[in-house]
Amino acid sequence: MMTATVLVLFMIVPGLALFYGGLVRSKNMLSVLMQCTLITAMVMVVWVVYGYSMAFGGGTGPFWGGWGKVFLVGVTPDSMAPTFTDGVVIPEYLFIAFQMTFAAITPALIVGAFAERIKFSALMLFVLLWVTVVYFPVAHLVWDASGLIFNMGAIDFAGGTVVHINAGIAALIGSIMIGKRVGLGRDNMAPHSMTLTMVGSAMLWVGWFGFNAGSNLEANGGATLAMINTFTATAGAILAWCGIEAVTRGKASMLGAASGMVAGLVAVTPACGTIGPVGAIVLGAIASSACYFFVAVVKQKLKYDDSLDVFGVHGIGGIVGAIGTGIFTAPSLGGTGLGDPAFSMGAQTWIQIQAVGITIVWCGIASIVLYKLVDLVVGLRVTEEEERMGLDLSAHGETAYHS
């Protein structure tokens, strides 16, 4: 669990930071690295102060965990947290740290939607408010034993709703409310370094084993199931994305391979503990195809500027994965059936759909209000002059590269 926790940190810095950094223009590279780094640091502090308590504070309410563990009061090196097996426990500090990395990566995912144009102060204020109003309560809803969605019986092994749908919906709303990048459709906005994007996406894949296998909380057969599914779903998704590109465009691209990689990882996240390895390949391929459609077709049709396709990959991949979990968990498709001989694919899938719906509504309404509030307080967007200069210099007074 300590290794898994560090692997999730590895996903954010350097993984996500380099993945997103490679996708923006060189004049904004440093800004993305800063955004990922500072979000991670701030959320870690907030998590210890009150976030852990709001999510897992021991309260019995369906929507939040209460104030019982603010400032981690009462937690000591001897405190233990339960796992999924009666009588098996891990140190509570370890559970806190593991969940802290999830809380840190989720808002960091959002920044890709409005990369290259948001004020740094606005981003930090939005993230502070967003984790408080959206992330911590949704983590309680889904993963705490008293949470509403947990008690509906929804399966979200490692964060399909909590992390990816949450981030994807907030990203879509942010990209629309902040508006398109200056020069979109006229200027060259190609990724400045596909090399770094590949490095970052590969780090995400490696780190994701901490995300998925670690969510089992125990080193046993369940963790190995999550592990192999994190291999196979991702492989299926990469092949699907590149196959679609080869058919529709005549060439498979590295950007497509990296996008398929992340789409597969996102889709298998809620399902990895309950589906089979072959089902994971199929789920990864289906999700990758859906993400490709949203990135290549829907975004162009609706003309929103989700810069780095956060909604197209995390939002859509998360939705397909969460709903697909209900289908592929069925024993007839190689899943575990949750160990229930009477497992009903239809009933479970309906529960999954409800969980997705609750997450979308909660996150959607709250995000709209929070973006509006931040816009009124500090303004969301940099000036056109600052945007043309690049956020590296205008926001941070530095450049990523000296030519």
Short mmCIF file of C-alpha atoms in Angstrom, two decimals:
data_model
loop_
_atom_site.label_atom_id
_atom_site.label_comp_id
_atom_site.label_asym_id
_atom_site.label_seq_id
_atom_site.Cartn_x
_atom_site.Cartn_y
_atom_site.Cartn_z
CA MET A 1 0.00 0.00 0.00
CA MET A 2 2.91 2.36 0.63
CA THR A 3 4.26 1.53 -2.82
CA ALA A 4 0.81 2.00 -4.39
CA THR A 5 0.47 5.39 -2.70
CA VAL A 6 3.80 6.61 -4.06
CA LEU A 7 2.85 5.30 -7.53
CA VAL A 8 -0.26 7.49 -7.53
CA LEU A 9 1.90 10.51 -6.68
CA PHE A 10 4.14 9.46 -9.60
CA MET A 11 1.02 9.69 -11.81
CA ILE A 12 0.58 13.38 -10.99
CA VAL A 13 4.15 14.64 -10.77
CA PRO A 14 5.80 13.91 -13.08
CA GLY A 15 3.31 11.80 -15.09
CA LEU A 16 0.25 13.99 -15.66
CA ALA A 17 2.34 17.17 -15.64
CA LEU A 18 4.53 15.91 -18.51
CA PHE A 19 1.59 14.38 -20.40
CA TYR A 20 -0.31 17.67 -20.38
CA GLY A 21 2.86 19.74 -20.75
CA GLY A 22 3.85 17.99 -23.96
CA LEU A 23 0.38 18.62 -25.42
CA VAL A 24 0.44 22.43 -25.05
CA ARG A 25 2.55 24.94 -26.96
CA SER A 26 6.07 25.48 -25.64
CA LYS A 27 5.20 28.94 -24.25
CA ASN A 28 2.73 27.27 -21.85
CA MET A 29 4.73 24.19 -20.86
CA LEU A 30 5.91 25.57 -17.53
CA SER A 31 2.44 26.81 -16.59
CA VAL A 32 1.04 23.28 -16.81
CA LEU A 33 3.89 21.90 -14.70
CA MET A 34 3.21 24.62 -12.11
CA GLN A 35 -0.52 24.02 -12.10
CA CYS A 36 -0.14 20.27 -11.48
CA THR A 37 2.53 20.82 -8.81
CA LEU A 38 0.70 23.54 -6.88
CA ILE A 39 -2.68 21.81 -7.04
CA THR A 40 -1.06 18.67 -5.62
CA ALA A 41 0.54 20.59 -2.75
CA MET A 42 -2.60 22.58 -1.90
CA VAL A 43 -4.95 19.60 -1.95
CA MET A 44 -2.59 17.60 0.29
CA VAL A 45 -2.73 20.35 2.91
CA VAL A 46 -6.51 20.74 2.61
CA TRP A 47 -6.97 16.97 2.80
CA VAL A 48 -5.18 16.80 6.15
CA VAL A 49 -6.95 19.89 7.52
CA TYR A 50 -10.55 18.92 6.72
CA GLY A 51 -10.85 16.89 3.49
CA TYR A 52 -10.25 13.48 5.02
CA SER A 53 -12.79 14.24 7.70
CA MET A 54 -15.41 15.34 5.14
CA ALA A 55 -14.91 12.13 3.15
CA PHE A 56 -14.09 9.53 5.81
CA GLY A 57 -14.58 11.25 9.16
CA GLY A 58 -16.75 8.53 10.65
CA GLY A 59 -20.05 10.41 10.38
CA THR A 60 -23.09 8.36 9.47
CA GLY A 61 -24.68 10.84 7.05
CA PRO A 62 -25.09 9.79 3.39
CA PHE A 63 -23.51 12.98 1.98
CA TRP A 64 -20.46 13.73 4.10
CA GLY A 65 -18.29 12.32 6.87
CA GLY A 66 -18.58 15.17 9.36
CA TRP A 67 -15.91 17.08 11.29
CA GLY A 68 -14.77 14.22 13.53
CA LYS A 69 -11.26 14.02 12.08
CA VAL A 70 -10.48 17.65 11.24
CA PHE A 71 -6.68 18.16 11.47
CA LEU A 72 -6.56 14.33 11.75
CA VAL A 73 -7.52 14.61 15.39
CA GLY A 74 -7.34 11.26 17.16
CA VAL A 75 -5.28 9.57 14.45
CA THR A 76 -2.01 8.06 15.69
CA PRO A 77 0.56 5.61 14.27
CA ASP A 78 -1.41 2.92 16.13
CA SER A 79 -4.74 3.80 14.48
CA MET A 80 -5.95 1.21 12.00
CA ALA A 81 -8.32 1.38 9.03
CA PRO A 82 -10.39 -1.60 7.83
CA THR A 83 -9.87 -3.27 4.46
CA PHE A 84 -12.36 -5.44 2.56
CA THR A 85 -11.59 -8.51 4.67
CA ASP A 86 -12.87 -8.80 8.23
CA GLY A 87 -9.97 -8.64 10.66
CA VAL A 88 -7.46 -7.34 8.11
CA VAL A 89 -6.41 -3.74 8.73
CA ILE A 90 -3.82 -1.23 7.54
CA PRO A 91 -2.45 1.82 9.40
CA GLU A 92 -4.90 4.70 9.13
CA TYR A 93 -2.10 7.10 8.17
CA LEU A 94 -1.49 4.88 5.14
CA PHE A 95 -5.15 4.94 4.13
CA ILE A 96 -5.18 8.73 4.59
CA ALA A 97 -2.08 9.14 2.41
CA PHE A 98 -3.42 6.79 -0.29
CA GLN A 99 -6.73 8.62 -0.52
CA MET A 100 -4.88 11.95 -0.39
CA THR A 101 -3.19 11.16 -3.71
CA PHE A 102 -6.60 10.49 -5.31
CA ALA A 103 -7.86 13.83 -4.02
CA ALA A 104 -4.79 15.55 -5.50
CA ILE A 105 -4.90 14.04 -8.98
CA THR A 106 -8.61 14.65 -9.63
CA PRO A 107 -8.53 18.47 -9.82
CA ALA A 108 -5.16 18.29 -11.59
CA LEU A 109 -6.90 16.38 -14.39
CA ILE A 110 -9.30 19.28 -14.92
CA VAL A 111 -6.60 21.79 -15.93
CA GLY A 112 -6.20 20.22 -19.37
CA ALA A 113 -9.61 21.51 -20.44
CA PHE A 114 -8.69 25.19 -20.20
CA ALA A 115 -4.92 24.94 -20.55
CA GLU A 116 -3.14 27.99 -21.98
CA ARG A 117 -5.76 30.56 -20.89
CA ILE A 118 -6.76 30.43 -17.21
CA LYS A 119 -5.48 32.79 -14.50
CA PHE A 120 -3.28 30.97 -12.02
CA SER A 121 -5.02 32.65 -9.05
CA ALA A 122 -8.43 31.69 -10.45
CA LEU A 123 -7.37 28.07 -10.89
CA MET A 124 -6.10 27.76 -7.33
CA LEU A 125 -9.23 29.36 -5.88
CA PHE A 126 -11.49 27.17 -8.03
CA VAL A 127 -9.67 23.99 -7.00
CA LEU A 128 -9.87 24.90 -3.32
CA LEU A 129 -13.62 25.42 -3.59
CA TRP A 130 -14.19 22.47 -5.94
CA VAL A 131 -12.52 19.80 -3.82
CA THR A 132 -14.49 21.09 -0.83
CA VAL A 133 -17.91 21.18 -2.48
CA VAL A 134 -17.55 18.37 -5.04
CA TYR A 135 -14.65 15.96 -4.52
CA PHE A 136 -14.78 15.33 -0.76
CA PRO A 137 -18.58 14.79 -0.65
CA VAL A 138 -18.58 12.57 -3.76
CA ALA A 139 -15.72 10.48 -2.33
CA HIS A 140 -17.90 10.00 0.77
CA LEU A 141 -20.99 9.18 -1.33
CA VAL A 142 -19.16 6.46 -3.26
CA TRP A 143 -16.52 4.98 -0.96
CA ASP A 144 -17.61 5.51 2.65
CA ALA A 145 -19.71 2.77 4.23
CA SER A 146 -22.42 5.32 5.10
CA GLY A 147 -22.34 7.01 1.68
CA LEU A 148 -25.48 7.21 -0.47
CA ILE A 149 -24.02 5.69 -3.65
CA PHE A 150 -22.06 3.06 -1.67
CA ASN A 151 -25.30 1.88 -0.08
CA MET A 152 -27.05 1.76 -3.45
CA GLY A 153 -24.60 -1.03 -4.27
CA ALA A 154 -22.71 0.79 -7.02
CA ILE A 155 -19.30 -0.60 -7.99
CA ASP A 156 -16.52 1.96 -8.31
CA PHE A 157 -13.38 0.06 -7.50
CA ALA A 158 -10.83 2.83 -8.03
CA GLY A 159 -12.60 6.03 -9.01
CA GLY A 160 -14.66 6.03 -12.23
CA THR A 161 -17.24 8.38 -10.75
CA VAL A 162 -15.18 9.98 -7.97
CA VAL A 163 -12.15 10.83 -10.13
CA HIS A 164 -12.85 10.65 -13.86
CA ILE A 165 -16.52 11.59 -14.31
CA ASN A 166 -16.10 14.30 -11.67
CA ALA A 167 -13.04 15.74 -13.41
CA GLY A 168 -14.51 15.32 -16.89
CA ILE A 169 -17.75 17.17 -16.15
CA ALA A 170 -15.96 20.01 -14.35
CA ALA A 171 -13.55 20.20 -17.30
CA LEU A 172 -16.29 20.45 -19.93
CA ILE A 173 -18.08 23.21 -18.00
CA GLY A 174 -14.81 25.07 -17.45
CA SER A 175 -13.81 24.93 -21.11
CA ILE A 176 -17.19 26.40 -22.13
CA MET A 177 -17.39 29.07 -19.42
CA ILE A 178 -13.80 30.26 -19.89
CA GLY A 179 -14.14 30.26 -23.67
CA LYS A 180 -11.92 29.25 -26.56
CA ARG A 181 -8.22 29.94 -26.87
CA VAL A 182 -7.25 33.04 -28.83
CA GLY A 183 -6.44 32.02 -32.41
CA LEU A 184 -8.13 28.61 -32.24
CA GLY A 185 -8.62 27.38 -35.79
CA ARG A 186 -6.10 29.89 -37.17
CA ASP A 187 -2.89 29.52 -35.17
CA ASN A 188 -0.84 26.33 -34.96
CA MET A 189 -1.81 24.71 -31.65
CA ALA A 190 -0.16 21.35 -32.20
CA PRO A 191 1.50 19.67 -29.19
CA HIS A 192 5.01 21.06 -28.77
CA SER A 193 6.52 17.73 -27.66
CA MET A 194 4.94 14.39 -28.43
CA THR A 195 8.04 12.87 -26.85
CA LEU A 196 7.15 14.31 -23.45
CA THR A 197 3.50 13.39 -23.95
CA MET A 198 4.54 9.78 -24.55
CA VAL A 199 6.80 9.87 -21.48
CA GLY A 200 3.97 11.32 -19.40
CA SER A 201 1.33 8.86 -20.63
CA ALA A 202 3.70 5.93 -19.99
CA MET A 203 4.24 7.23 -16.44
CA LEU A 204 0.47 7.38 -16.04
CA TRP A 205 0.16 3.73 -17.09
CA VAL A 206 2.88 2.66 -14.66
CA GLY A 207 1.46 4.77 -11.85
CA TRP A 208 -2.06 3.54 -12.51
CA PHE A 209 -1.17 0.17 -11.00
CA GLY A 210 -0.96 2.00 -7.69
CA PHE A 211 -4.33 3.54 -8.42
CA ASN A 212 -6.09 0.29 -9.34
CA ALA A 213 -4.28 -2.52 -7.53
CA GLY A 214 -3.82 -0.30 -4.48
CA SER A 215 -7.58 0.24 -4.25
CA ASN A 216 -7.86 -3.40 -3.20
CA LEU A 217 -6.09 -2.35 0.05
CA GLU A 218 -4.66 -5.87 0.43
CA ALA A 219 -1.98 -7.85 -1.41
CA ASN A 220 -4.07 -10.82 -2.52
CA GLY A 221 -5.85 -12.28 -5.53
CA GLY A 222 -8.13 -9.26 -5.79
CA ALA A 223 -5.16 -6.96 -6.24
CA THR A 224 -3.73 -9.20 -8.95
CA LEU A 225 -7.07 -9.15 -10.81
CA ALA A 226 -6.99 -5.34 -10.76
CA MET A 227 -3.39 -5.48 -11.92
CA ILE A 228 -3.88 -7.72 -14.94
CA ASN A 229 -6.98 -5.77 -15.98
CA THR A 230 -4.92 -2.57 -15.92
CA PHE A 231 -2.64 -4.21 -18.48
CA THR A 232 -5.27 -5.74 -20.74
CA ALA A 233 -7.88 -2.97 -20.87
CA THR A 234 -5.21 -0.44 -21.73
CA ALA A 235 -3.77 -2.64 -24.46
CA GLY A 236 -7.23 -3.16 -25.97
CA ALA A 237 -7.89 0.58 -25.89
CA ILE A 238 -4.58 1.50 -27.58
CA LEU A 239 -5.21 -0.99 -30.38
CA ALA A 240 -8.77 0.23 -30.86
CA TRP A 241 -7.85 3.93 -31.05
CA CYS A 242 -4.96 3.35 -33.44
CA GLY A 243 -7.05 0.95 -35.52
CA ILE A 244 -9.83 3.53 -35.92
CA GLU A 245 -7.25 6.16 -36.88
CA ALA A 246 -5.66 3.86 -39.44
CA VAL A 247 -9.04 3.19 -41.05
CA THR A 248 -10.40 6.76 -40.95
CA ARG A 249 -7.21 8.75 -41.52
CA GLY A 250 -4.87 6.28 -43.14
CA LYS A 251 -2.27 6.60 -40.38
CA ALA A 252 -2.07 5.68 -36.72
CA SER A 253 -0.57 8.47 -34.59
CA MET A 254 1.45 8.61 -31.39
CA LEU A 255 -1.08 11.10 -30.04
CA GLY A 256 -3.77 8.52 -30.74
CA ALA A 257 -1.80 5.78 -28.98
CA ALA A 258 -1.32 8.01 -25.92
CA SER A 259 -5.00 9.02 -25.96
CA GLY A 260 -6.10 5.39 -26.26
CA MET A 261 -3.78 4.47 -23.41
CA VAL A 262 -5.41 6.97 -21.07
CA ALA A 263 -8.93 6.10 -22.30
CA GLY A 264 -8.37 2.44 -21.46
CA LEU A 265 -6.95 3.26 -18.04
CA VAL A 266 -9.90 5.52 -17.28
CA ALA A 267 -12.48 2.97 -18.38
CA VAL A 268 -11.05 0.07 -16.38
CA THR A 269 -10.67 2.13 -13.20
CA PRO A 270 -14.17 1.46 -11.78
CA ALA A 271 -14.23 -2.10 -13.14
CA CYS A 272 -10.76 -3.49 -12.51
CA GLY A 273 -11.63 -5.37 -9.33
CA THR A 274 -14.70 -7.19 -10.63
CA ILE A 275 -14.29 -7.92 -14.36
CA GLY A 276 -12.16 -10.53 -16.12
CA PRO A 277 -9.02 -9.85 -18.16
CA VAL A 278 -10.72 -10.63 -21.49
CA GLY A 279 -13.74 -8.51 -20.59
CA ALA A 280 -11.26 -5.75 -19.76
CA ILE A 281 -9.87 -5.86 -23.31
CA VAL A 282 -13.38 -5.46 -24.72
CA LEU A 283 -14.32 -2.71 -22.24
CA GLY A 284 -11.10 -0.83 -23.06
CA ALA A 285 -11.76 -1.09 -26.79
CA ILE A 286 -15.38 0.07 -26.47
CA ALA A 287 -14.45 3.01 -24.26
CA SER A 288 -11.56 4.00 -26.52
CA SER A 289 -13.91 4.01 -29.53
CA ALA A 290 -16.43 6.18 -27.68
CA CYS A 291 -13.70 8.61 -26.57
CA TYR A 292 -12.36 8.81 -30.13
CA PHE A 293 -15.83 9.70 -31.38
CA PHE A 294 -16.20 12.51 -28.84
CA VAL A 295 -12.70 13.86 -29.47
CA ALA A 296 -12.77 13.65 -33.27
CA VAL A 297 -16.45 14.26 -34.07
CA VAL A 298 -18.54 15.66 -31.21
CA LYS A 299 -16.03 18.30 -30.08
CA GLN A 300 -15.68 19.59 -33.64
CA LYS A 301 -19.45 19.65 -34.16
CA LEU A 302 -20.28 21.44 -30.89
CA LYS A 303 -17.19 23.68 -31.13
CA TYR A 304 -16.20 23.76 -27.46
CA ASP A 305 -12.48 24.12 -26.73
CA ASP A 306 -11.60 21.28 -24.36
CA SER A 307 -7.91 21.88 -25.05
CA LEU A 308 -6.48 18.52 -24.06
CA ASP A 309 -9.69 16.44 -24.30
CA VAL A 310 -10.29 15.98 -20.59
CA PHE A 311 -14.04 15.54 -21.06
CA GLY A 312 -13.60 13.49 -24.23
CA VAL A 313 -11.28 11.00 -22.53
CA HIS A 314 -11.87 11.16 -18.75
CA GLY A 315 -15.54 12.15 -18.79
CA ILE A 316 -16.68 9.83 -21.57
CA GLY A 317 -14.23 7.05 -20.66
CA GLY A 318 -15.39 7.28 -17.06
CA ILE A 319 -19.06 7.08 -18.00
CA VAL A 320 -18.56 4.13 -20.37
CA GLY A 321 -16.36 2.39 -17.81
CA ALA A 322 -18.76 2.93 -14.90
CA ILE A 323 -21.76 1.65 -16.83
CA GLY A 324 -19.74 -1.12 -18.46
CA THR A 325 -18.73 -2.29 -14.99
CA GLY A 326 -22.29 -3.43 -14.41
CA ILE A 327 -22.20 -5.45 -17.63
CA PHE A 328 -18.73 -7.01 -17.52
CA THR A 329 -18.91 -7.92 -13.82
CA ALA A 330 -21.39 -10.63 -14.85
CA PRO A 331 -19.93 -14.14 -14.44
CA SER A 332 -21.18 -15.03 -17.94
CA LEU A 333 -18.70 -12.43 -19.29
CA GLY A 334 -15.82 -13.53 -17.09
CA GLY A 335 -16.51 -11.20 -14.16
CA THR A 336 -16.63 -12.07 -10.48
CA GLY A 337 -20.36 -11.40 -10.08
CA LEU A 338 -19.34 -9.96 -6.70
CA GLY A 339 -19.37 -13.55 -5.50
CA ASP A 340 -23.16 -13.59 -5.79
CA PRO A 341 -24.66 -16.58 -7.66
CA ALA A 342 -27.79 -14.49 -8.31
CA PHE A 343 -25.86 -11.53 -9.79
CA SER A 344 -28.12 -9.59 -12.17
CA MET A 345 -26.38 -7.74 -15.00
CA GLY A 346 -29.44 -5.59 -15.66
CA ALA A 347 -30.00 -4.60 -12.03
CA GLN A 348 -26.31 -3.79 -11.46
CA THR A 349 -26.08 -1.77 -14.68
CA TRP A 350 -29.10 0.29 -13.63
CA ILE A 351 -27.44 0.99 -10.28
CA GLN A 352 -24.28 2.06 -12.16
CA ILE A 353 -26.31 4.41 -14.38
CA GLN A 354 -27.90 6.01 -11.30
CA ALA A 355 -24.48 6.50 -9.69
CA VAL A 356 -23.20 8.15 -12.88
CA GLY A 357 -26.28 10.41 -13.00
CA ILE A 358 -25.93 11.54 -9.38
CA THR A 359 -22.24 12.34 -9.92
CA ILE A 360 -22.92 14.32 -13.12
CA VAL A 361 -25.69 16.38 -11.54
CA TRP A 362 -23.80 17.09 -8.30
CA CYS A 363 -20.57 17.99 -10.06
CA GLY A 364 -22.29 19.85 -12.91
CA ILE A 365 -24.41 22.20 -10.82
CA ALA A 366 -21.67 22.86 -8.25
CA SER A 367 -19.02 23.47 -10.92
CA ILE A 368 -21.16 26.04 -12.77
CA VAL A 369 -21.74 27.95 -9.53
CA LEU A 370 -18.07 27.79 -8.50
CA TYR A 371 -16.70 28.93 -11.88
CA LYS A 372 -19.13 31.85 -11.80
CA LEU A 373 -18.13 32.74 -8.25
CA VAL A 374 -14.41 32.64 -9.07
CA ASP A 375 -15.03 34.76 -12.17
CA LEU A 376 -16.75 37.39 -10.03
CA VAL A 377 -13.99 37.38 -7.40
CA VAL A 378 -10.74 37.28 -9.41
CA GLY A 379 -11.75 36.73 -13.06
CA LEU A 380 -11.21 33.37 -14.75
CA ARG A 381 -9.20 34.32 -17.79
CA VAL A 382 -5.91 36.02 -18.55
CA THR A 383 -5.87 39.01 -20.93
CA GLU A 384 -5.43 38.41 -24.66
CA GLU A 385 -1.98 39.97 -24.46
CA GLU A 386 -0.93 37.59 -21.66
CA GLU A 387 -2.35 34.64 -23.56
CA ARG A 388 -0.45 35.52 -26.71
CA MET A 389 2.75 35.94 -24.69
CA GLY A 390 2.20 32.55 -23.05
CA LEU A 391 1.41 31.77 -19.44
CA ASP A 392 4.99 30.72 -18.65
CA LEU A 393 6.19 34.31 -18.82
CA SER A 394 2.99 36.19 -18.03
CA ALA A 395 2.00 34.12 -14.96
CA HIS A 396 5.31 32.77 -13.68
CA GLY A 397 8.08 34.95 -15.13
CA GLU A 398 9.95 31.91 -16.42
CA THR A 399 10.27 29.89 -19.59
CA ALA A 400 10.50 26.14 -19.97
CA TYR A 401 13.07 26.41 -22.72
CA HIS A 402 15.87 28.86 -23.58
CA SER A 403 16.56 28.76 -27.30
#
